[in-house]
Coordinates of C-alpha atoms and ligand atoms in Angstrom, one line a residue:
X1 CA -3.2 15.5 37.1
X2 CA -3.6 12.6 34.6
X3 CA -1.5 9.8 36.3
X4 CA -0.5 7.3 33.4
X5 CA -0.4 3.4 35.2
X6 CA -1.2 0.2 34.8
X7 CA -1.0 -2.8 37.5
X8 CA 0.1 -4.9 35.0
X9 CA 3.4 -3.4 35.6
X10 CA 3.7 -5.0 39.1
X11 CA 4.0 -8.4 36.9
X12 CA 7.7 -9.1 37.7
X13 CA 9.2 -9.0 41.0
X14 CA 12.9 -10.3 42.1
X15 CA 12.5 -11.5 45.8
X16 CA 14.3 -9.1 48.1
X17 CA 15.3 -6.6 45.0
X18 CA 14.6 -2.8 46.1
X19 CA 12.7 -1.8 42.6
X20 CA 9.7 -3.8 43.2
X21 CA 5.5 -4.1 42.5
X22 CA 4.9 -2.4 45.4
X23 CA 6.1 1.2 44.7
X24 CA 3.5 1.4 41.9
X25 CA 0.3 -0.1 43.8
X26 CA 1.0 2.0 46.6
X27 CA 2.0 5.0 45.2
X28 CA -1.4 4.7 43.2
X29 CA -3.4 4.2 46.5
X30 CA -2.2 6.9 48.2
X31 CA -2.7 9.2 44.9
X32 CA -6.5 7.9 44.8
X33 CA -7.0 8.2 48.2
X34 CA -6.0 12.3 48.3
X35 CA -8.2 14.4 48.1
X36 CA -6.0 17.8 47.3
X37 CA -6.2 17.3 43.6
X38 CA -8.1 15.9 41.0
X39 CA -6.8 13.4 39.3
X40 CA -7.3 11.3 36.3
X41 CA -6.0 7.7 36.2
X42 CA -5.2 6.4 32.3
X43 CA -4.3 3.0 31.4
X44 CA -0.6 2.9 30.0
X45 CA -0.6 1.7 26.2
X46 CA 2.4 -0.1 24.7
X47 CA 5.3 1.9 22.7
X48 CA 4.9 1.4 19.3
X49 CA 8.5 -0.1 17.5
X50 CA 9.1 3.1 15.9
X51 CA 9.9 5.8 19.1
X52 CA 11.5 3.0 20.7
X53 CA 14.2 2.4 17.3
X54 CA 15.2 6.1 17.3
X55 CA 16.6 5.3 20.8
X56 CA 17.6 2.2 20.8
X57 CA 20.1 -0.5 18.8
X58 CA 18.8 -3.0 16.6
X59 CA 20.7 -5.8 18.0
X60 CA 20.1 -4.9 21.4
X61 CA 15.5 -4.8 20.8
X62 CA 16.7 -8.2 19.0
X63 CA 17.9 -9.2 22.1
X64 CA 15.8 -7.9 25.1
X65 CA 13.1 -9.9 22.5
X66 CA 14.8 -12.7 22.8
X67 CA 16.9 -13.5 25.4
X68 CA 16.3 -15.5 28.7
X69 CA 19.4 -14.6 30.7
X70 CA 19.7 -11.5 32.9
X71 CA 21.1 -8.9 31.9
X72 CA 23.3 -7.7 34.9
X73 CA 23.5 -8.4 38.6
X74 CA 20.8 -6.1 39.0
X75 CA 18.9 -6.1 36.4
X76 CA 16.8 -9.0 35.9
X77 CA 15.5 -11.4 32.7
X78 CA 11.6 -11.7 33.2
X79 CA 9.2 -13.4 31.1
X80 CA 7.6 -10.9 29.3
X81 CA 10.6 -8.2 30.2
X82 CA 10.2 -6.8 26.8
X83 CA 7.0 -5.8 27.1
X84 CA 6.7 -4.5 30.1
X85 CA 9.7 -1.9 29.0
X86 CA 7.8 -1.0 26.5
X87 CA 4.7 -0.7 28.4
X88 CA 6.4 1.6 30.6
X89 CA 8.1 3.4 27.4
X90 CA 4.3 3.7 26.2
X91 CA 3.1 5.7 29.2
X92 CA 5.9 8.1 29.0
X93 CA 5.0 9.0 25.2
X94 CA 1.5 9.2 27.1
X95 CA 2.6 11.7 29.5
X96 CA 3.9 13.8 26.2
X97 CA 1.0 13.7 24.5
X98 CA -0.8 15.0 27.7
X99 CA 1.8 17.9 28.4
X100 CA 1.9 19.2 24.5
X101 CA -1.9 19.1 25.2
X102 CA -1.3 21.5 28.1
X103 CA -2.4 18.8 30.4
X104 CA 0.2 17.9 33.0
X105 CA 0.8 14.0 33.8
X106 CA 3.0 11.8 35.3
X107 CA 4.2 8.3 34.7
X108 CA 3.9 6.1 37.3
X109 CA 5.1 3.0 35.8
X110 CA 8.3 0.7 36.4
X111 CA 11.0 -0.5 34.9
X112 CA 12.5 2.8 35.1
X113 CA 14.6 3.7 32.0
X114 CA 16.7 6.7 32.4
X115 CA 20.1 3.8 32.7
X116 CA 19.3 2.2 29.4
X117 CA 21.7 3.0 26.8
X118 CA 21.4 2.5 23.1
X119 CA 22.8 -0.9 23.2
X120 CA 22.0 -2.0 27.1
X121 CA 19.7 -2.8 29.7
X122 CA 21.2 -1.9 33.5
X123 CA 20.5 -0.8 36.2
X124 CA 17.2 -2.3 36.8
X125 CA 16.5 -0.4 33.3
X126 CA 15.8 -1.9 29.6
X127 CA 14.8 1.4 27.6
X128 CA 14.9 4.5 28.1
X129 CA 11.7 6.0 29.0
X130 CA 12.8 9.5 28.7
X131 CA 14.9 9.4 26.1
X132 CA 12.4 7.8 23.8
X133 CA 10.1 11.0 25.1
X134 CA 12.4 13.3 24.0
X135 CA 13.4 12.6 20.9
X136 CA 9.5 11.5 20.4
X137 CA 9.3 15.0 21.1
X138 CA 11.9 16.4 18.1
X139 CA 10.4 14.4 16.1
X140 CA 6.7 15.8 16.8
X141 CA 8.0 19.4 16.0
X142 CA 9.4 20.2 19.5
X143 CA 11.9 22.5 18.3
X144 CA 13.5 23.0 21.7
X145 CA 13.4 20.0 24.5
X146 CA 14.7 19.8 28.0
X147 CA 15.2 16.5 29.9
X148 CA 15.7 17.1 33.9
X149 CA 16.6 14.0 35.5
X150 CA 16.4 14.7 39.5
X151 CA 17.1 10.8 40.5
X152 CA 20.2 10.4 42.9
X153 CA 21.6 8.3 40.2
X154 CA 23.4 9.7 37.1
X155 CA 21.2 9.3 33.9
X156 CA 24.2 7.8 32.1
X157 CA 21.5 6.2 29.8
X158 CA 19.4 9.2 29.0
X159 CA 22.8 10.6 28.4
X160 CA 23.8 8.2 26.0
X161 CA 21.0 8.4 23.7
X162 CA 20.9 12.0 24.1
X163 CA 23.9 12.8 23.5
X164 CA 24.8 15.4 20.2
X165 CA 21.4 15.8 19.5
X166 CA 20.4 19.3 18.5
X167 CA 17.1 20.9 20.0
X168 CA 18.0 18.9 23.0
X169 CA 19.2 19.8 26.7
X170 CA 20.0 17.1 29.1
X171 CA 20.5 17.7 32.6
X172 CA 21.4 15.2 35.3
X173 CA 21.6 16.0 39.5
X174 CA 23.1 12.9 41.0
X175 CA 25.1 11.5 44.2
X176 CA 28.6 11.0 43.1
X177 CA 30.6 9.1 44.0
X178 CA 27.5 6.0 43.7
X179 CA 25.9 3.7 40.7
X180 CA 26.6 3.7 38.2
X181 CA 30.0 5.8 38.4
X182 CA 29.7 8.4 35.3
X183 CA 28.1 11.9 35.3
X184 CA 31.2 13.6 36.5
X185 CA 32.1 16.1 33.5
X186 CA 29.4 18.3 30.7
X187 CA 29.7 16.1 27.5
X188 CA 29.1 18.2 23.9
X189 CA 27.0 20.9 24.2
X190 CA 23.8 19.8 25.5
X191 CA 24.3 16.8 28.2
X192 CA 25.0 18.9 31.5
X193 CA 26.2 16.7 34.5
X194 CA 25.8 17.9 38.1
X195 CA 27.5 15.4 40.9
X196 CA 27.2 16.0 44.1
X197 CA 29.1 14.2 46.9
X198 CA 27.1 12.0 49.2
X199 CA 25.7 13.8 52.5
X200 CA 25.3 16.5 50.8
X201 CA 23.3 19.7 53.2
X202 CA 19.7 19.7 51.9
X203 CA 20.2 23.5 51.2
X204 CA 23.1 23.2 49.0
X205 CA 21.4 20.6 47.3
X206 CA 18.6 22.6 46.7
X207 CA 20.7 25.0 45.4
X208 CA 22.3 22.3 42.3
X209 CA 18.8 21.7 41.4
X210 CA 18.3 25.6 41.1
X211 CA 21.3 25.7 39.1
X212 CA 20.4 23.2 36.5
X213 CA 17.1 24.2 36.9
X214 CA 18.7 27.7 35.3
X215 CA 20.4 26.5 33.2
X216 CA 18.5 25.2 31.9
X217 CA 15.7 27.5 31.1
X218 CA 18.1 29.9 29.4
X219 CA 18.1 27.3 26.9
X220 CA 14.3 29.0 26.3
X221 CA 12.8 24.7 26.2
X222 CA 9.3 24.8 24.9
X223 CA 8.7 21.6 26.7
X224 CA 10.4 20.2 29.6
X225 CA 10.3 16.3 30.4
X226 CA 11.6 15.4 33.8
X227 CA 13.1 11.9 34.7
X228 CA 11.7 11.9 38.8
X229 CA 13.4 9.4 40.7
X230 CA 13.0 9.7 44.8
X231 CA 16.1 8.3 45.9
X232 CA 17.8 11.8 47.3
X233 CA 15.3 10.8 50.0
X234 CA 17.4 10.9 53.2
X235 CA 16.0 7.7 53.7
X236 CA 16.2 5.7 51.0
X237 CA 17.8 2.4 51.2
X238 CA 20.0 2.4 48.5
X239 CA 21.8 6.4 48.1
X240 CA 23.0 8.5 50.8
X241 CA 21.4 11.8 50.0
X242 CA 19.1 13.8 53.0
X243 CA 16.2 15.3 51.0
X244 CA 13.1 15.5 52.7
X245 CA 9.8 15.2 52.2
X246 CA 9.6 19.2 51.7
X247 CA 12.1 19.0 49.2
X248 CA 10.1 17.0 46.7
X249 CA 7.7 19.7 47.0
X250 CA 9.8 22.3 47.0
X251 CA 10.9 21.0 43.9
X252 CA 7.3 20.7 42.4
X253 CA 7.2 24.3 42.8
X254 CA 10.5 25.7 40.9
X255 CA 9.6 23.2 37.9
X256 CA 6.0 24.8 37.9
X257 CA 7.5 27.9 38.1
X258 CA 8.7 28.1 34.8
X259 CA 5.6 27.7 33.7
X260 CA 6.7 25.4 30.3
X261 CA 4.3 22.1 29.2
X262 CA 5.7 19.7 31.8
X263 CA 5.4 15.7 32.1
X264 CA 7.1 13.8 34.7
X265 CA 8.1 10.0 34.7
X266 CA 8.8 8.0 37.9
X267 CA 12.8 6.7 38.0
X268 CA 13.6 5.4 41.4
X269 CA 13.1 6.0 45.1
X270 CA 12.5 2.6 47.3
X271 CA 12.3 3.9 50.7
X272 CA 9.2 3.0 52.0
X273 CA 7.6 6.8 52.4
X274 CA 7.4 7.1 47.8
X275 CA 3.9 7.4 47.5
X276 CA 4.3 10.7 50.2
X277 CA 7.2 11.8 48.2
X278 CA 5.5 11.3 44.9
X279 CA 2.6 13.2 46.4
X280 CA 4.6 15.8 47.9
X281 CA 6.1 16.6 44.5
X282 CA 2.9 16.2 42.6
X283 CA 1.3 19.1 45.1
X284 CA 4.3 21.0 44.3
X285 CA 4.1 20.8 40.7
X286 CA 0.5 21.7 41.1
X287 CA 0.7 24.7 43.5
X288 CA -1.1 23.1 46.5
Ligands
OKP301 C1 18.2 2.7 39.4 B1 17.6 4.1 39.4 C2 25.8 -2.5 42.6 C3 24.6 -1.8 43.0 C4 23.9 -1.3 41.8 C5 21.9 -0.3 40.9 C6 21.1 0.9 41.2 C7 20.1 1.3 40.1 C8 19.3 2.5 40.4 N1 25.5 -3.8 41.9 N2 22.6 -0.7 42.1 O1 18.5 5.1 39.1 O2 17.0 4.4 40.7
ZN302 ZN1 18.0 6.1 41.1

């Protein structure tokens, strides 16, 4: 597995915010520190301007250049917060390039990005990682492109930069009612929206990730890039999903199942057990 990182992502830090340095340098540890798979650590590379344009405003790169004022409650000015989003924006083109090579890979970078829209930076996101995958993606030749997004929040960014555009299915498995309050409805014909109501049975939610998972695959994808966020976690601090451990694996295994060049990117999940649930899921998509 080539794990895409860099510790100069753990940079920034808001005292007392949940998305902090600490989920990436432990998450690495523990992923050196296995010894169930091989893996292969590469240093994350910055976005170049031209992936990151396709997804995003004018104005708003203008801005997240420029500005020193935060950019919601949550969602912090840094120094440097441009280029750490595109950092993280680089290693998820990183983790494409790896998959179309045949060679799976995950992101394990912050910010996360799948709330980012075109023209905004929330939700402790300031581009959208995935989104700037995908249509990276299109533009490579992809002629068919599936974005899963498994974090317990709704990937109203992803969504928003996705939306209406062809060779490209979006699907998004999220708590509902929670942050950020959208992803109750299908919008067009490729952004497919799956809520499910807080508390809900681990089997039944299981069986929504089946069912986008089917979804889908009938759209016959010839790649499939998957926003992972570990929030469902039943106990993370901030969603009220019961997901275990097993889950995340579980999970691993139906995306491996369908057999289709895979990368993964890291969203959320800030309970303190993310480096076993990245792991767990990593085995999974793996087979171990
Ligand atoms: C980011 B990702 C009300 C609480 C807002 C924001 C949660 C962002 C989650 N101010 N919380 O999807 O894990
Ligand atoms: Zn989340």
């Amino acid at each position: 597995m080539r794990i895409i990182t860099d510790e100069l992502c753990t940079g920034y830090a808001t005292p007392g915010h949940p998305e902090r340095p600490e989920r990436i340098s432990r998450s690495q540890l523990r992923l050196q520190e296995q010894d169930t798979f091989p893996i292969e650590l590469v240093e994350a590379a910055l976005a170049d301007e031209a992936p990151i344009q396709r997804a995003h405003d004018a104005d708003y790169l203008r801005l997240l250049a420029e500005t020193e004022e935060h950019f919601d409650g949550d969602t912090a000015w840094h120094p440097g917060i441009g280029e750490y989003a595109r950092r993280s924006a680089g290693a998820a083109l990183q983790a494409l390039a790896a998959a179309r090579e045949g060679q799976p890979a995950f992101s394990l970078m912050r910010p996360p990005g799948h709330h980012a829209t075109r023209g905004a930076a929330m939700g402790f996101c300031y581009l959208g990682n995935v989104a700037i995958a995908a249509l990276a993606a299109v533009e490579a030749g992809c002629r068919r492109v599936a974005v899963y997004d498994f974090d317990v929040h709704h990937g109203n960014g992803t969504e928003d930069i996705l939306l209406g555009r062809a060779g490209i299915h979006f699907a998004s498995i999220h708590q509902y009612p929670c942050y950020p309050g959208t992803g109750t409805q299908d919008r067009g014909d490729n952004v497919f929206n799956y809520p499910v109501r807080p508390r809900f049975p681990r089997v039944e939610y299981r069986r929504t990730l089946s069912a986008a998972l089917e979804r889908l695959a009938a759209t016959k994808p010839d790649l499939l890039i998957v926003s992972a966020g570990f929030d469902a976690y039943q106990h993370d601090p901030i969603a009220q999903e019961m997901l275990a451990v097993e889950d995340f694996h579980w999970l691993g295994g139906q995306l491996r199942a369908l057999g289709l060049p895979l990368c993964s990117v890291l969203e959320g999940g800030y309970s303190h057990d993310l480096p076993e649930l990245i792991f767990a899921y990593l085995c999974g998509l793996l087979g171990k």
